[in-house]
Amino acid sequence: MATPVRASNGPFAVQVEAGKDYWWCACGLSTHQPFCDGSHRAQGVFTPVKYSATRDTTVWFCGCKSTANAPLCDGSHKRET
């Protein structure tokens, strides 16, 4: 698997907590989107991306797995067919 699986046609809105780390699924195979559940291990190509929250807020994690700003959404899902 050279390209990630598109997990969603839009981003995932998540309430994050200051000081907490989140591991974003980069492969798209996780059943706990947008977060990693270890599914990438079977493919051996992708690794999860760490996001460290600096404040309590809503973060938009990429669901299409095409963002250039991983793990956050950059609107790439709007440009794809």
CSV table of N, CA, C and O in Angstrom, one decimal:
chain,number,residue,atom,x,y,z
A,1,MET,N,0.9,-1.2,0.0
A,1,MET,CA,0.0,0.0,0.0
A,1,MET,C,0.9,1.2,0.0
A,1,MET,O,1.5,1.6,1.0
A,2,ALA,N,1.0,1.9,-1.1
A,2,ALA,CA,1.8,3.1,-1.2
A,2,ALA,C,1.1,4.4,-0.9
A,2,ALA,O,1.7,5.4,-0.6
A,3,THR,N,-0.2,4.4,-1.1
A,3,THR,CA,-1.0,5.6,-0.8
A,3,THR,C,-2.0,5.2,0.4
A,3,THR,O,-2.5,4.1,0.4
A,4,PRO,N,-2.3,6.2,1.2
A,4,PRO,CA,-3.2,6.0,2.3
A,4,PRO,C,-4.6,5.8,1.8
A,4,PRO,O,-5.0,6.3,0.7
A,5,VAL,N,-5.4,5.1,2.6
A,5,VAL,CA,-6.8,4.9,2.4
A,5,VAL,C,-7.6,6.2,2.8
A,5,VAL,O,-7.3,6.7,3.9
A,6,ARG,N,-8.5,6.7,2.0
A,6,ARG,CA,-9.3,7.9,2.3
A,6,ARG,C,-10.3,7.4,3.4
A,6,ARG,O,-11.2,6.6,3.1
A,7,ALA,N,-10.1,7.9,4.6
A,7,ALA,CA,-11.0,7.5,5.7
A,7,ALA,C,-12.3,8.3,5.8
A,7,ALA,O,-13.3,7.9,6.3
A,8,SER,N,-12.3,9.6,5.2
A,8,SER,CA,-13.4,10.4,5.3
A,8,SER,C,-13.4,11.4,4.2
A,8,SER,O,-12.3,11.8,3.7
A,9,ASN,N,-14.5,12.0,3.8
A,9,ASN,CA,-14.6,13.0,2.7
A,9,ASN,C,-14.4,14.4,3.3
A,9,ASN,O,-14.5,15.4,2.6
A,10,GLY,N,-14.2,14.5,4.6
A,10,GLY,CA,-14.0,15.7,5.3
A,10,GLY,C,-13.2,15.5,6.6
A,10,GLY,O,-12.9,14.4,6.9
A,11,PRO,N,-12.9,16.6,7.3
A,11,PRO,CA,-12.1,16.5,8.5
A,11,PRO,C,-12.9,16.0,9.7
A,11,PRO,O,-14.1,16.0,9.6
A,12,PHE,N,-12.2,15.6,10.7
A,12,PHE,CA,-12.8,15.2,12.0
A,12,PHE,C,-12.6,16.3,13.0
A,12,PHE,O,-11.4,16.7,13.3
A,13,ALA,N,-13.6,16.9,13.5
A,13,ALA,CA,-13.6,17.9,14.6
A,13,ALA,C,-13.4,17.2,15.9
A,13,ALA,O,-14.2,16.3,16.3
A,14,VAL,N,-12.3,17.5,16.6
A,14,VAL,CA,-12.0,16.9,17.9
A,14,VAL,C,-11.7,17.9,18.9
A,14,VAL,O,-10.9,18.8,18.7
A,15,GLN,N,-12.3,17.8,20.1
A,15,GLN,CA,-12.0,18.7,21.2
A,15,GLN,C,-10.7,18.1,21.8
A,15,GLN,O,-10.7,17.0,22.3
A,16,VAL,N,-9.6,18.9,21.8
A,16,VAL,CA,-8.4,18.4,22.4
A,16,VAL,C,-8.1,19.1,23.7
A,16,VAL,O,-8.7,20.2,24.0
A,17,GLU,N,-7.3,18.5,24.6
A,17,GLU,CA,-7.0,19.0,25.9
A,17,GLU,C,-5.5,19.5,25.9
A,17,GLU,O,-4.7,18.7,25.5
A,18,ALA,N,-5.3,20.6,26.5
A,18,ALA,CA,-3.9,21.1,26.7
A,18,ALA,C,-3.1,20.1,27.4
A,18,ALA,O,-3.5,19.5,28.4
A,19,GLY,N,-1.9,19.9,26.8
A,19,GLY,CA,-0.9,19.0,27.5
A,19,GLY,C,-1.1,17.5,27.1
A,19,GLY,O,-0.3,16.7,27.5
A,20,LYS,N,-2.1,17.2,26.3
A,20,LYS,CA,-2.3,15.8,25.9
A,20,LYS,C,-1.8,15.6,24.5
A,20,LYS,O,-1.9,16.5,23.6
A,21,ASP,N,-1.3,14.4,24.2
A,21,ASP,CA,-0.8,14.0,22.9
A,21,ASP,C,-1.8,13.2,22.2
A,21,ASP,O,-2.5,12.3,22.8
A,22,TYR,N,-1.9,13.3,20.9
A,22,TYR,CA,-2.9,12.6,20.1
A,22,TYR,C,-2.1,12.0,18.9
A,22,TYR,O,-1.2,12.7,18.3
A,23,TRP,N,-2.4,10.8,18.5
A,23,TRP,CA,-1.7,10.1,17.4
A,23,TRP,C,-2.6,9.9,16.3
A,23,TRP,O,-3.5,9.1,16.3
A,24,TRP,N,-2.4,10.8,15.2
A,24,TRP,CA,-3.3,10.8,14.0
A,24,TRP,C,-2.9,9.6,13.1
A,24,TRP,O,-1.8,9.3,12.8
A,25,CYS,N,-3.9,8.9,12.6
A,25,CYS,CA,-3.7,7.8,11.7
A,25,CYS,C,-3.4,8.3,10.3
A,25,CYS,O,-4.1,9.1,9.7
A,26,ALA,N,-2.2,8.0,9.8
A,26,ALA,CA,-1.7,8.4,8.5
A,26,ALA,C,-2.1,7.4,7.4
A,26,ALA,O,-2.1,7.8,6.2
A,27,CYS,N,-2.4,6.2,7.7
A,27,CYS,CA,-2.6,5.2,6.7
A,27,CYS,C,-4.1,5.1,6.3
A,27,CYS,O,-4.4,4.7,5.2
A,28,GLY,N,-5.0,5.5,7.2
A,28,GLY,CA,-6.4,5.5,6.8
A,28,GLY,C,-7.1,4.2,7.2
A,28,GLY,O,-8.3,4.0,7.0
A,29,LEU,N,-6.4,3.2,7.7
A,29,LEU,CA,-6.9,1.9,8.0
A,29,LEU,C,-7.5,1.8,9.4
A,29,LEU,O,-8.2,0.8,9.7
A,30,SER,N,-7.2,2.7,10.3
A,30,SER,CA,-7.7,2.6,11.7
A,30,SER,C,-9.2,2.6,11.8
A,30,SER,O,-9.9,3.3,11.1
A,31,THR,N,-9.7,1.8,12.7
A,31,THR,CA,-11.1,1.8,13.0
A,31,THR,C,-11.5,2.8,14.0
A,31,THR,O,-12.7,2.9,14.4
A,32,HIS,N,-10.5,3.6,14.5
A,32,HIS,CA,-10.8,4.6,15.5
A,32,HIS,C,-10.4,6.0,14.9
A,32,HIS,O,-9.7,6.8,15.6
A,33,GLN,N,-10.8,6.3,13.7
A,33,GLN,CA,-10.5,7.5,13.0
A,33,GLN,C,-10.9,8.7,13.9
A,33,GLN,O,-11.9,8.7,14.5
A,34,PRO,N,-10.1,9.8,13.9
A,34,PRO,CA,-8.9,10.0,13.1
A,34,PRO,C,-7.6,9.5,13.8
A,34,PRO,O,-6.5,9.8,13.3
A,35,PHE,N,-7.8,8.7,14.8
A,35,PHE,CA,-6.6,8.3,15.6
A,35,PHE,C,-6.1,6.9,15.2
A,35,PHE,O,-6.9,6.0,14.8
A,36,CYS,N,-4.9,6.7,15.5
A,36,CYS,CA,-4.2,5.4,15.2
A,36,CYS,C,-4.6,4.3,16.1
A,36,CYS,O,-4.8,4.5,17.3
A,37,ASP,N,-4.9,3.1,15.6
A,37,ASP,CA,-5.1,1.9,16.4
A,37,ASP,C,-4.1,0.8,16.1
A,37,ASP,O,-4.3,-0.3,16.5
A,38,GLY,N,-3.0,1.1,15.4
A,38,GLY,CA,-2.0,0.2,15.1
A,38,GLY,C,-2.2,-0.6,13.8
A,38,GLY,O,-1.4,-1.4,13.4
A,39,SER,N,-3.2,-0.3,13.0
A,39,SER,CA,-3.5,-1.0,11.8
A,39,SER,C,-2.4,-0.8,10.7
A,39,SER,O,-2.2,-1.7,9.9
A,40,HIS,N,-1.6,0.2,10.8
A,40,HIS,CA,-0.5,0.5,9.9
A,40,HIS,C,0.6,-0.6,9.9
A,40,HIS,O,1.3,-0.8,9.0
A,41,ARG,N,0.7,-1.2,11.0
A,41,ARG,CA,1.8,-2.2,11.2
A,41,ARG,C,1.7,-3.3,10.2
A,41,ARG,O,2.8,-3.8,9.8
A,42,ALA,N,0.5,-3.7,9.8
A,42,ALA,CA,0.4,-4.8,8.8
A,42,ALA,C,1.0,-4.3,7.4
A,42,ALA,O,1.4,-5.2,6.6
A,43,GLN,N,0.9,-3.0,7.1
A,43,GLN,CA,1.4,-2.5,5.9
A,43,GLN,C,2.9,-2.1,5.9
A,43,GLN,O,3.6,-2.2,4.9
A,44,GLY,N,3.3,-1.6,7.1
A,44,GLY,CA,4.7,-1.3,7.2
A,44,GLY,C,5.2,-0.1,6.5
A,44,GLY,O,6.4,0.2,6.3
A,45,VAL,N,4.3,0.7,5.9
A,45,VAL,CA,4.6,1.9,5.1
A,45,VAL,C,4.4,3.2,5.9
A,45,VAL,O,5.2,4.1,5.8
A,46,PHE,N,3.3,3.3,6.6
A,46,PHE,CA,3.0,4.5,7.3
A,46,PHE,C,3.2,4.5,8.8
A,46,PHE,O,3.2,3.4,9.4
A,47,THR,N,3.4,5.7,9.4
A,47,THR,CA,3.5,5.8,10.8
A,47,THR,C,2.6,6.9,11.3
A,47,THR,O,2.4,7.9,10.5
A,48,PRO,N,2.0,6.8,12.5
A,48,PRO,CA,1.1,7.8,12.9
A,48,PRO,C,1.9,9.1,13.2
A,48,PRO,O,3.1,9.1,13.4
A,49,VAL,N,1.1,10.2,13.2
A,49,VAL,CA,1.7,11.5,13.4
A,49,VAL,C,1.2,12.1,14.8
A,49,VAL,O,0.0,12.1,15.0
A,50,LYS,N,2.2,12.5,15.6
A,50,LYS,CA,1.9,13.0,16.9
A,50,LYS,C,1.4,14.5,16.8
A,50,LYS,O,2.0,15.3,16.1
A,51,TYR,N,0.3,14.7,17.5
A,51,TYR,CA,-0.1,16.1,17.7
A,51,TYR,C,-0.2,16.4,19.2
A,51,TYR,O,-0.9,15.7,19.9
A,52,SER,N,0.5,17.4,19.6
A,52,SER,CA,0.5,17.8,21.0
A,52,SER,C,-0.3,19.1,21.2
A,52,SER,O,0.1,20.1,20.7
A,53,ALA,N,-1.4,19.0,22.0
A,53,ALA,CA,-2.3,20.1,22.2
A,53,ALA,C,-1.6,21.1,23.1
A,53,ALA,O,-1.2,20.7,24.2
A,54,THR,N,-1.6,22.4,22.8
A,54,THR,CA,-1.1,23.4,23.6
A,54,THR,C,-2.1,24.1,24.4
A,54,THR,O,-1.8,24.9,25.3
A,55,ARG,N,-3.4,23.9,24.0
A,55,ARG,CA,-4.5,24.5,24.7
A,55,ARG,C,-5.8,23.7,24.4
A,55,ARG,O,-5.9,22.9,23.5
A,56,ASP,N,-6.8,23.9,25.3
A,56,ASP,CA,-8.1,23.3,25.1
A,56,ASP,C,-8.8,24.0,23.9
A,56,ASP,O,-9.0,25.2,24.0
A,57,THR,N,-9.1,23.3,22.9
A,57,THR,CA,-9.7,23.9,21.7
A,57,THR,C,-10.3,22.8,20.8
A,57,THR,O,-10.1,21.6,21.1
A,58,THR,N,-10.9,23.1,19.7
A,58,THR,CA,-11.3,22.2,18.7
A,58,THR,C,-10.3,22.2,17.6
A,58,THR,O,-9.9,23.2,17.1
A,59,VAL,N,-9.9,21.0,17.2
A,59,VAL,CA,-8.9,20.8,16.1
A,59,VAL,C,-9.5,20.0,15.0
A,59,VAL,O,-10.3,19.1,15.3
A,60,TRP,N,-9.2,20.3,13.8
A,60,TRP,CA,-9.8,19.6,12.6
A,60,TRP,C,-8.7,18.7,12.1
A,60,TRP,O,-7.8,19.1,11.3
A,61,PHE,N,-8.8,17.4,12.4
A,61,PHE,CA,-7.8,16.4,11.9
A,61,PHE,C,-8.2,16.0,10.5
A,61,PHE,O,-9.4,15.8,10.2
A,62,CYS,N,-7.3,15.8,9.6
A,62,CYS,CA,-7.5,15.4,8.2
A,62,CYS,C,-8.1,14.0,8.2
A,62,CYS,O,-7.7,13.1,8.8
A,63,GLY,N,-9.1,13.9,7.3
A,63,GLY,CA,-9.8,12.6,7.1
A,63,GLY,C,-9.5,12.0,5.8
A,63,GLY,O,-9.5,10.8,5.6
A,64,CYS,N,-9.1,12.8,4.8
A,64,CYS,CA,-8.8,12.3,3.4
A,64,CYS,C,-7.4,11.8,3.3
A,64,CYS,O,-7.1,11.1,2.4
A,65,LYS,N,-6.5,12.1,4.3
A,65,LYS,CA,-5.1,11.6,4.4
A,65,LYS,C,-4.3,12.2,3.3
A,65,LYS,O,-3.2,11.7,3.0
A,66,SER,N,-4.7,13.4,2.7
A,66,SER,CA,-3.9,14.0,1.6
A,66,SER,C,-3.4,15.4,2.0
A,66,SER,O,-2.8,16.1,1.2
A,67,THR,N,-3.6,15.7,3.3
A,67,THR,CA,-3.1,17.1,3.7
A,67,THR,C,-1.6,17.2,3.6
A,67,THR,O,-0.9,16.3,3.8
A,68,ALA,N,-1.2,18.5,3.3
A,68,ALA,CA,0.2,18.8,3.3
A,68,ALA,C,0.6,19.4,4.7
A,68,ALA,O,1.7,19.7,4.9
A,69,ASN,N,-0.4,19.4,5.6
A,69,ASN,CA,-0.2,20.0,6.9
A,69,ASN,C,-0.5,18.9,8.0
A,69,ASN,O,-1.2,19.2,9.0
A,70,ALA,N,-0.1,17.7,7.8
A,70,ALA,CA,-0.5,16.6,8.7
A,70,ALA,C,-0.1,16.9,10.2
A,70,ALA,O,1.0,17.5,10.4
A,71,PRO,N,-1.0,16.7,11.1
A,71,PRO,CA,-2.2,15.9,10.9
A,71,PRO,C,-3.5,16.7,10.7
A,71,PRO,O,-4.6,16.2,10.7
A,72,LEU,N,-3.3,18.0,10.5
A,72,LEU,CA,-4.4,18.9,10.4
A,72,LEU,C,-4.9,19.1,9.0
A,72,LEU,O,-4.2,19.0,8.1
A,73,CYS,N,-6.2,19.3,8.9
A,73,CYS,CA,-6.8,19.5,7.6
A,73,CYS,C,-6.3,20.8,6.9
A,73,CYS,O,-6.2,21.8,7.6
A,74,ASP,N,-6.1,20.7,5.6
A,74,ASP,CA,-5.7,21.9,4.9
A,74,ASP,C,-6.6,22.1,3.7
A,74,ASP,O,-6.3,22.9,2.8
A,75,GLY,N,-7.7,21.4,3.7
A,75,GLY,CA,-8.7,21.6,2.6
A,75,GLY,C,-8.5,20.7,1.4
A,75,GLY,O,-9.2,20.8,0.4
A,76,SER,N,-7.5,19.8,1.5
A,76,SER,CA,-7.2,18.9,0.3
A,76,SER,C,-8.4,18.1,-0.1
A,76,SER,O,-8.6,17.9,-1.3
A,77,HIS,N,-9.3,17.8,0.8
A,77,HIS,CA,-10.5,17.0,0.4
A,77,HIS,C,-11.4,17.7,-0.6
A,77,HIS,O,-12.1,17.1,-1.3
A,78,LYS,N,-11.3,19.0,-0.6
A,78,LYS,CA,-12.1,19.8,-1.5
A,78,LYS,C,-11.6,19.9,-2.9
A,78,LYS,O,-12.3,20.1,-3.9
A,79,ARG,N,-10.3,19.6,-3.1
A,79,ARG,CA,-9.6,19.7,-4.4
A,79,ARG,C,-9.6,18.3,-5.1
A,79,ARG,O,-9.2,18.2,-6.2
A,80,GLU,N,-9.9,17.3,-4.4
A,80,GLU,CA,-9.9,15.9,-4.9
A,80,GLU,C,-11.2,15.5,-5.6
A,80,GLU,O,-12.2,16.0,-5.2
A,81,THR,N,-11.1,14.6,-6.5
A,81,THR,CA,-12.3,14.1,-7.1
A,81,THR,C,-12.7,12.8,-6.5
A,81,THR,O,-12.0,12.1,-5.8
